[in-house]
PDB file of C-alpha atoms in Angstrom:
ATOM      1  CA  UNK A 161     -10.063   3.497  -1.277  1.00  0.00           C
ATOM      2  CA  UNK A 162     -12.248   4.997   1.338  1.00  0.00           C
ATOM      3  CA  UNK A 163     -14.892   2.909   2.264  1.00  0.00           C
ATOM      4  CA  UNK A 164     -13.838   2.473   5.819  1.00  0.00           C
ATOM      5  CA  UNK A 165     -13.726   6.369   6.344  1.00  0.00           C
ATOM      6  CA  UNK A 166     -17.010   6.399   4.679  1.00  0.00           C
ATOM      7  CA  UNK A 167     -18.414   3.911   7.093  1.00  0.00           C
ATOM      8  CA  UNK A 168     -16.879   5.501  10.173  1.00  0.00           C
ATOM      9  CA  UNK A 169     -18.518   8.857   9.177  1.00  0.00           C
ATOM     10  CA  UNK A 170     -22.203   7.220   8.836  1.00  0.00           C
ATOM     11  CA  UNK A 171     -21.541   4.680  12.252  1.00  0.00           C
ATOM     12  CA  UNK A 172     -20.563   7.781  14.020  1.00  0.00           C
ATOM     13  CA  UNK A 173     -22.681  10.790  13.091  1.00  0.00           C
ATOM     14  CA  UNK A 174     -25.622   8.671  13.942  1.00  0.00           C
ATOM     15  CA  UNK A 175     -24.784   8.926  17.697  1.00  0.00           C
ATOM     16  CA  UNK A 176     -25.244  12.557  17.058  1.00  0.00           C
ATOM     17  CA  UNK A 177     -29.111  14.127  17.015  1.00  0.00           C
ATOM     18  CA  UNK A 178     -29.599  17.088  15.019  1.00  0.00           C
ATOM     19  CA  UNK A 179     -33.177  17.468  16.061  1.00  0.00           C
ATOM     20  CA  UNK A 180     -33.163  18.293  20.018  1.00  0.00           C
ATOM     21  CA  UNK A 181     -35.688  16.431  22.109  1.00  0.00           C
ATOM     22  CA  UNK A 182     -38.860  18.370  22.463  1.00  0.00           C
ATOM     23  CA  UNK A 183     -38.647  19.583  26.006  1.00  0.00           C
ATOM     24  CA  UNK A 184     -40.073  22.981  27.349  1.00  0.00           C
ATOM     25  CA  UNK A 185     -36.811  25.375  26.840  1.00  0.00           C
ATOM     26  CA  UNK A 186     -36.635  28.679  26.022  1.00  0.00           C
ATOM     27  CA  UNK A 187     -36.266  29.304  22.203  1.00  0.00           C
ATOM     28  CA  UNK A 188     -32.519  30.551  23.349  1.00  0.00           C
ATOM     29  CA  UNK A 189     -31.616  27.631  25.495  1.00  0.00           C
ATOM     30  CA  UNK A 190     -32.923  25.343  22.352  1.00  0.00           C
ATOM     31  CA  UNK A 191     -30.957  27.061  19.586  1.00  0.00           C
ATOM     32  CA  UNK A 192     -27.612  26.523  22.081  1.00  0.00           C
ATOM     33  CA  UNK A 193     -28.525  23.042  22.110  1.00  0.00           C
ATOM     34  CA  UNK A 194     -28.958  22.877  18.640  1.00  0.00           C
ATOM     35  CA  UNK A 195     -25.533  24.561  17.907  1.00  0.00           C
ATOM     36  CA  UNK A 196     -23.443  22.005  20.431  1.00  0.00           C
ATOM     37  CA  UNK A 197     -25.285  19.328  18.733  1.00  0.00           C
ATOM     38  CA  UNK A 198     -24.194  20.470  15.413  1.00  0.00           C
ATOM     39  CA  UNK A 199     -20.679  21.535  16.660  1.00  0.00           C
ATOM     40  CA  UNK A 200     -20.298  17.855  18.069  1.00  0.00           C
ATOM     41  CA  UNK A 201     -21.362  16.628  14.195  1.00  0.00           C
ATOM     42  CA  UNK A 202     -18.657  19.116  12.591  1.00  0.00           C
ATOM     43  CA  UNK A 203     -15.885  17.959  14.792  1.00  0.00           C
ATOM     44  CA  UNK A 204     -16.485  13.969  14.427  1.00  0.00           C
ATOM     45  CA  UNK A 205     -16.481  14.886  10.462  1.00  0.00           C
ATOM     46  CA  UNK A 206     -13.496  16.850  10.660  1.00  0.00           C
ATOM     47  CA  UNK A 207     -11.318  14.317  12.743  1.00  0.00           C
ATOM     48  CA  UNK A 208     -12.547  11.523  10.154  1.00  0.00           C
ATOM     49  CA  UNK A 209     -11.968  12.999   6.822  1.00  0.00           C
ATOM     50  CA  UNK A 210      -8.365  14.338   8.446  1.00  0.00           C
ATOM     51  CA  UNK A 211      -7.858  10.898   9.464  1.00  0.00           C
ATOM     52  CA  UNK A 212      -8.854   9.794   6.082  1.00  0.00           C
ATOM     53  CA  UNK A 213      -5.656  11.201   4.438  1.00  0.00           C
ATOM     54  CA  UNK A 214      -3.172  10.252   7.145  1.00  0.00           C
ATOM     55  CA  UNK A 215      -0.072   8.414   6.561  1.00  0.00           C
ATOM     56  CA  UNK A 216       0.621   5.267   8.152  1.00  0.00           C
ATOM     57  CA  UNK A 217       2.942   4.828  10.111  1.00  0.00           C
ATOM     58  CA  UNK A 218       6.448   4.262   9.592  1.00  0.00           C
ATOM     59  CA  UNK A 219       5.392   5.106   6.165  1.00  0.00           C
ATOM     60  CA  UNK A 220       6.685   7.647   4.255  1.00  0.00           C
ATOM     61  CA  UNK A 221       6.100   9.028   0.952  1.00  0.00           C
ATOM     62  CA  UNK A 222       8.617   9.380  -1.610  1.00  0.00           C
ATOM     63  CA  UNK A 223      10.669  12.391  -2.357  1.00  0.00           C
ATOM     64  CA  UNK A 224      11.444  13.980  -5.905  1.00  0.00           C
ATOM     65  CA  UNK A 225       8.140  12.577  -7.719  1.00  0.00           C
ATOM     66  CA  UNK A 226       8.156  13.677 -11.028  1.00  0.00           C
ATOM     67  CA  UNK A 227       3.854  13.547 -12.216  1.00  0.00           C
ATOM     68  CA  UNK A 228       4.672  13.580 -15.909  1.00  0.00           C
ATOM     69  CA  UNK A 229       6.401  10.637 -15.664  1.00  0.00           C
ATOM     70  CA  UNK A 230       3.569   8.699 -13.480  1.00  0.00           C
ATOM     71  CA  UNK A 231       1.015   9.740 -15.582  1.00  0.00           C
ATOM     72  CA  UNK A 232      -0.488   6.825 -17.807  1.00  0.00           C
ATOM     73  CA  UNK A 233      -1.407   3.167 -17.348  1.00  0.00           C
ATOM     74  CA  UNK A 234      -0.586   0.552 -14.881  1.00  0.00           C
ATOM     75  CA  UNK A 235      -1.569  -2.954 -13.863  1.00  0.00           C
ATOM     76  CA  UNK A 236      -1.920  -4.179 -10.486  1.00  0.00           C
ATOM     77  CA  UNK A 237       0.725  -6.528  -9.559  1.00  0.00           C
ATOM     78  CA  UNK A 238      -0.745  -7.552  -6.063  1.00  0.00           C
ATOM     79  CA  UNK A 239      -2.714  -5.670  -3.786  1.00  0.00           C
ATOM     80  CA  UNK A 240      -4.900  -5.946  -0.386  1.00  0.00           C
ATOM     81  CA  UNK A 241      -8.525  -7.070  -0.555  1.00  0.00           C
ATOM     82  CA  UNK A 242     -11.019  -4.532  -0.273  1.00  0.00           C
ATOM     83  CA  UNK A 243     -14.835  -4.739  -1.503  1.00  0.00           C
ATOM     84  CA  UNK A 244     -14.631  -2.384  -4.030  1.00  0.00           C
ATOM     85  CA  UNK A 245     -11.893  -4.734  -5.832  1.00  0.00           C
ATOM     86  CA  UNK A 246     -13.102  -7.967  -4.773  1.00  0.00           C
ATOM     87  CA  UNK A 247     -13.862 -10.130  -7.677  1.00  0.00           C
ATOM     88  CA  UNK A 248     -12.005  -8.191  -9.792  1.00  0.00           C
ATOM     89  CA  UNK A 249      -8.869  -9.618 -11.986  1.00  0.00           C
ATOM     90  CA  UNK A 250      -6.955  -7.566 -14.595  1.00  0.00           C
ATOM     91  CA  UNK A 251      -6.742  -4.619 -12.900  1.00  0.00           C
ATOM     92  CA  UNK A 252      -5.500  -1.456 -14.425  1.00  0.00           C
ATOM     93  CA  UNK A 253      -5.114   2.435 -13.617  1.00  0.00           C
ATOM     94  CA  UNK A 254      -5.050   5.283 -15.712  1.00  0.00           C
ATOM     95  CA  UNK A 255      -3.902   8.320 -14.425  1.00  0.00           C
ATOM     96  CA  UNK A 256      -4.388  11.437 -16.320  1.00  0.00           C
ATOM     97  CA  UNK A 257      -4.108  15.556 -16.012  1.00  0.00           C
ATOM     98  CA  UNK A 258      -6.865  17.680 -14.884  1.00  0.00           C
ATOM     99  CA  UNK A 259      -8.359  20.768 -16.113  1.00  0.00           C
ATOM    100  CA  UNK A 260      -7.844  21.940 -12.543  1.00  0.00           C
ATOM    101  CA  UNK A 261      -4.466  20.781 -11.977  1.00  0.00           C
ATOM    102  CA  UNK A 262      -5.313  17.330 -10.289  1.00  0.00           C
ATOM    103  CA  UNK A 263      -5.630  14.128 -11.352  1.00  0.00           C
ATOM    104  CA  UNK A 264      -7.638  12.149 -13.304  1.00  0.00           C
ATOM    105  CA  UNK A 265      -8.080   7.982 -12.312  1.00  0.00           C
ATOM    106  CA  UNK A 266      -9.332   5.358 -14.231  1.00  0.00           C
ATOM    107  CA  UNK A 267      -9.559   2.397 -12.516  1.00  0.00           C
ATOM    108  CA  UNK A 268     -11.119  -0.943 -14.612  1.00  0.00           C
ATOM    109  CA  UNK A 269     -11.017  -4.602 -13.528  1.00  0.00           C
ATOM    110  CA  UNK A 270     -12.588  -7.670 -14.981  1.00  0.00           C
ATOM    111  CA  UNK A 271     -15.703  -9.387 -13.005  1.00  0.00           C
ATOM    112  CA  UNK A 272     -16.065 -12.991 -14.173  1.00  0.00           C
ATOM    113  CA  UNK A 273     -18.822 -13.375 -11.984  1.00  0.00           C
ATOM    114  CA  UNK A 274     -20.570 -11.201 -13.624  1.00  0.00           C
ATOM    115  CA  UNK A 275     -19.212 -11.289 -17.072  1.00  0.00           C
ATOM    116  CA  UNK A 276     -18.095  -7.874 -17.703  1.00  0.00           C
ATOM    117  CA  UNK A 277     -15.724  -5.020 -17.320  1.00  0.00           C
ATOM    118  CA  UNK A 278     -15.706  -2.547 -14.079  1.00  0.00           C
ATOM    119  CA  UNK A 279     -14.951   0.670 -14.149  1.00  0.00           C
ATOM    120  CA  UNK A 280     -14.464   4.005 -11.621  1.00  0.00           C
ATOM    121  CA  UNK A 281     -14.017   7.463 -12.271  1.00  0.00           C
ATOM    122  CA  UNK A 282     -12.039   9.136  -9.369  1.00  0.00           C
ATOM    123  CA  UNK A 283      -9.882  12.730  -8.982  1.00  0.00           C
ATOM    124  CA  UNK A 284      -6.627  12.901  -6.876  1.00  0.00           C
ATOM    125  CA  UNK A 285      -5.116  16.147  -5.710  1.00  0.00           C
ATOM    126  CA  UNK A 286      -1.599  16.641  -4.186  1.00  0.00           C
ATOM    127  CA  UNK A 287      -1.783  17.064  -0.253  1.00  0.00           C
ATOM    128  CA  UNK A 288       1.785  18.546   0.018  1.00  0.00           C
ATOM    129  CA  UNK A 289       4.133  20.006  -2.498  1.00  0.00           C
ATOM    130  CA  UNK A 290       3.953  18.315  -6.076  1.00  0.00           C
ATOM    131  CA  UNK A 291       7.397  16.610  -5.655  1.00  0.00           C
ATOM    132  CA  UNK A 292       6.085  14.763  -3.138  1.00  0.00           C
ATOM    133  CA  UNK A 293       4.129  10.964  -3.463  1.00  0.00           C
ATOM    134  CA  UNK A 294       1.540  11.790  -1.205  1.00  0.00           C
ATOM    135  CA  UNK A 295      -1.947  12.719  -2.792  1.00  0.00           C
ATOM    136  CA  UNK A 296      -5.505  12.528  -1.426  1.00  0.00           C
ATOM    137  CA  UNK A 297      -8.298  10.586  -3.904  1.00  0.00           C
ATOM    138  CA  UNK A 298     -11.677  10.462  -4.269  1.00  0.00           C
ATOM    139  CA  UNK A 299     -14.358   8.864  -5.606  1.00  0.00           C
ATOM    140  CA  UNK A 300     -17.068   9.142  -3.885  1.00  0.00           C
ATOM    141  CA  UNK A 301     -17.956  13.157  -3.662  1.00  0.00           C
ATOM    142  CA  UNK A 302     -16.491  14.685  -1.021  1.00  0.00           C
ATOM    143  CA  UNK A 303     -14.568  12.161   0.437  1.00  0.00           C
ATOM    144  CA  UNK A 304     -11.028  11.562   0.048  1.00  0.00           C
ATOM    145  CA  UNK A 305      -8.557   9.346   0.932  1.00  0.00           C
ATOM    146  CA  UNK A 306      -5.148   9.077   1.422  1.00  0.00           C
ATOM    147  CA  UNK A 307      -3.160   7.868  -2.175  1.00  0.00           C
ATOM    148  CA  UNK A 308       0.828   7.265  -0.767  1.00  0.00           C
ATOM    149  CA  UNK A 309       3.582   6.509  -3.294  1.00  0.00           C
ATOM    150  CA  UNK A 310       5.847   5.066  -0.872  1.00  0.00           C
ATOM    151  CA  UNK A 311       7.941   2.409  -3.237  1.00  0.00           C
ATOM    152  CA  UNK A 312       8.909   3.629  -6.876  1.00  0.00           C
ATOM    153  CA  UNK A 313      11.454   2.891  -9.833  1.00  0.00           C
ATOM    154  CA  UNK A 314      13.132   7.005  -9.765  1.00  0.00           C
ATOM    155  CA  UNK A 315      14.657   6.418 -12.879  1.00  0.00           C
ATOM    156  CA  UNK A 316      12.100   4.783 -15.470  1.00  0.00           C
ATOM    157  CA  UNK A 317       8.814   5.297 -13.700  1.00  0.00           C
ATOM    158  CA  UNK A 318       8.320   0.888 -13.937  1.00  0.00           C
ATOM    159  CA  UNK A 319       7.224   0.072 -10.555  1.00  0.00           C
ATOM    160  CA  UNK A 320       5.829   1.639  -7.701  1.00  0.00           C
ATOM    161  CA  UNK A 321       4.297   0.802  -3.990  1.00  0.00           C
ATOM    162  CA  UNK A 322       1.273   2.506  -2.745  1.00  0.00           C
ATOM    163  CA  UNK A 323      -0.241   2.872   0.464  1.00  0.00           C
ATOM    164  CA  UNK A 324      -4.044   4.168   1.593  1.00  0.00           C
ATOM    165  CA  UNK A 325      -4.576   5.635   4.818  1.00  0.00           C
ATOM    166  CA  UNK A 326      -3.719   2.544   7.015  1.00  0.00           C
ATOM    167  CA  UNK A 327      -1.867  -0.673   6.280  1.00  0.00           C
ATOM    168  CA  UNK A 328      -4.970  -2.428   5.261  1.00  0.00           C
ATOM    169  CA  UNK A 329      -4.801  -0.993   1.927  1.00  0.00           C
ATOM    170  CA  UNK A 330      -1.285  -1.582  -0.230  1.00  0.00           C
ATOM    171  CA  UNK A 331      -0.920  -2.166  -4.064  1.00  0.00           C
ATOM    172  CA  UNK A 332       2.396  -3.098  -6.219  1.00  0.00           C
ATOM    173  CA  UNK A 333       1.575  -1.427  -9.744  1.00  0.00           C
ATOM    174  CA  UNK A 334       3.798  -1.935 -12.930  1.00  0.00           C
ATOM    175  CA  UNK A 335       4.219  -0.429 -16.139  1.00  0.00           C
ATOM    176  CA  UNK A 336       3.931  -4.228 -17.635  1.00  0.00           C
ATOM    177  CA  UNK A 337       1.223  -6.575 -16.989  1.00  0.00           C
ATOM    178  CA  UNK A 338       4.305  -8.616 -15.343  1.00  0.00           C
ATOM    179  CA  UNK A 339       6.817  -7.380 -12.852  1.00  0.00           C
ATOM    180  CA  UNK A 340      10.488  -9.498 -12.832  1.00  0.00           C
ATOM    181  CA  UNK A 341       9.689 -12.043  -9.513  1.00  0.00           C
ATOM    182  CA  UNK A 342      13.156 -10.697  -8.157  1.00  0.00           C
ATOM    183  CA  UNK A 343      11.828  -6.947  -8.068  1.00  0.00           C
ATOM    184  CA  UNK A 344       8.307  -8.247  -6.883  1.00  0.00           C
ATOM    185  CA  UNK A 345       9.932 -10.215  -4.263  1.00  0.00           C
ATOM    186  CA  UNK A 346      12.058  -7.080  -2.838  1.00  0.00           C
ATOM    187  CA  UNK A 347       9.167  -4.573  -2.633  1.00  0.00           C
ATOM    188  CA  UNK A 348       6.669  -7.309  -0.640  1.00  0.00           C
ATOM    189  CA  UNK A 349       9.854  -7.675   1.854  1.00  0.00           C
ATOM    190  CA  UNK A 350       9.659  -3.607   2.066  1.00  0.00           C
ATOM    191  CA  UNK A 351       6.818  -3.990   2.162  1.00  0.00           C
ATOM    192  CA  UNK A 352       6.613  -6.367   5.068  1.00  0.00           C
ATOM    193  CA  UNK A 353       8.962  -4.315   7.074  1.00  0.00           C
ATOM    194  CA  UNK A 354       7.287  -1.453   6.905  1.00  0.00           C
ATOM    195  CA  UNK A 355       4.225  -3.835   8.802  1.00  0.00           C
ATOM    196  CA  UNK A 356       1.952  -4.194   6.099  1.00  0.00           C
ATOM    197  CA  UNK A 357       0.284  -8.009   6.381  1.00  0.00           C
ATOM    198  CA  UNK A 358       1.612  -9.620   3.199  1.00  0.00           C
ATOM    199  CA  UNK A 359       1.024 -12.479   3.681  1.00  0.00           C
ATOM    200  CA  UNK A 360      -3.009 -11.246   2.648  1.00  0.00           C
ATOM    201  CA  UNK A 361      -1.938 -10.458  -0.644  1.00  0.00           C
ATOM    202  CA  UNK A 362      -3.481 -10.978  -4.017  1.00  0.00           C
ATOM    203  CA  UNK A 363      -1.669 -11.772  -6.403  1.00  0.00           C
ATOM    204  CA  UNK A 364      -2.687 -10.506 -10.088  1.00  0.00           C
ATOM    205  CA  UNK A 365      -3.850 -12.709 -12.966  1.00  0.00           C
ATOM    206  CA  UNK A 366      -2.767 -10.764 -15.915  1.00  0.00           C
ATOM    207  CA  UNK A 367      -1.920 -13.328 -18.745  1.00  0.00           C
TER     208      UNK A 367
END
């Protein structure tokens, strides 16, 4: 769920030359070229990845999350296209404990274009305090993205709404390949209050 940050990152470290133009400086006024140059890079990278795990706004991430009990599988009930989903039906996530105390995801969706099941390996840490639904997630090395439980079930752990860094990227996961069309219906209208475009979404497949 980071693609766009990824992008961003690539688009706008190119504008940024690491190796000075060959002009006759001394070696000192080179090597302070060099460092602004590099200083320039650090800061664009810094203000991306940050940006990366920022919360949306007027979204905000649920209090008195319990891991243990969100731990395990769930199936995508709807979400937002992205390209790293698209094509993809039967989607499910498996979320898991770390050796290191973060999380373990499992994401797997059917391609029928291609005849065969998808899968991705990512880890998810928690950005604030624990009881808190607001993790960062990667899978893609170093980069991370924001992972916002902003929607859940507090007493059995069935449903839940997530968020990415901006409103372009929302999911309703269920414990049940099927969610009860009165409680799907009530988190899209959160959902829609909260400014998140769903009339976009995607509606899951999972008979």
């Amino acid at each position: 769920q980071t693609e766009n940050c990824h992008q961003n990152v690539m688009d706008n470290t190119s504008h940024f030359n690491l190796f000075p133009i060959s002009v006759k400086l001394t070696n000192l006024t080179t090597c302070h070229f060099r460092l602004k140059n590099m200083n320039k890079l650090f800061m664009v990278l810094i203000l991306l990845l940050t940006g990366c795990v920022g919360i949306p706004e007027n979204v905000k991430p649920v209090e008195n999350f319990k891991l243990e009990s969100y731990l395990g599988k769930w199936y995508e009930i709807a979400r937002l296209d992205h390209s790293f989903e698209r094509g993809l039906s039967q989607v499910t996530a498996n979320y898991n404990l770390r050796d290191d105390g973060g999380l373990q995801i499992i994401n797997r969706g059917y391609s029928a274009k291609e005849n065969k099941w998808k899968e991705a390996e990512g880890k998810a840490y928690f950005v604030r305090g624990s009881d808190q639904g607001y993790l960062k997630a990667s899978f893609f090395g170093p980069f991370y993205g924001s992972y916002i439980v902003f929607g859940l079930d507090h007493k059995n752990y069935q449903y839940s709404l997530v968020s990415g860094p901006d409103k372009s990227y929302f999911w309703i996961l269920a414990r049940t390949p099927q969610l009860n069309e009165n409680i799907k219906s009530a988190l899209i209208e959160k959902a829609a209050a909260l400014g998140f475009d769903t009339s976009k979404l995607i509606h899951a497949n999972n008979d």
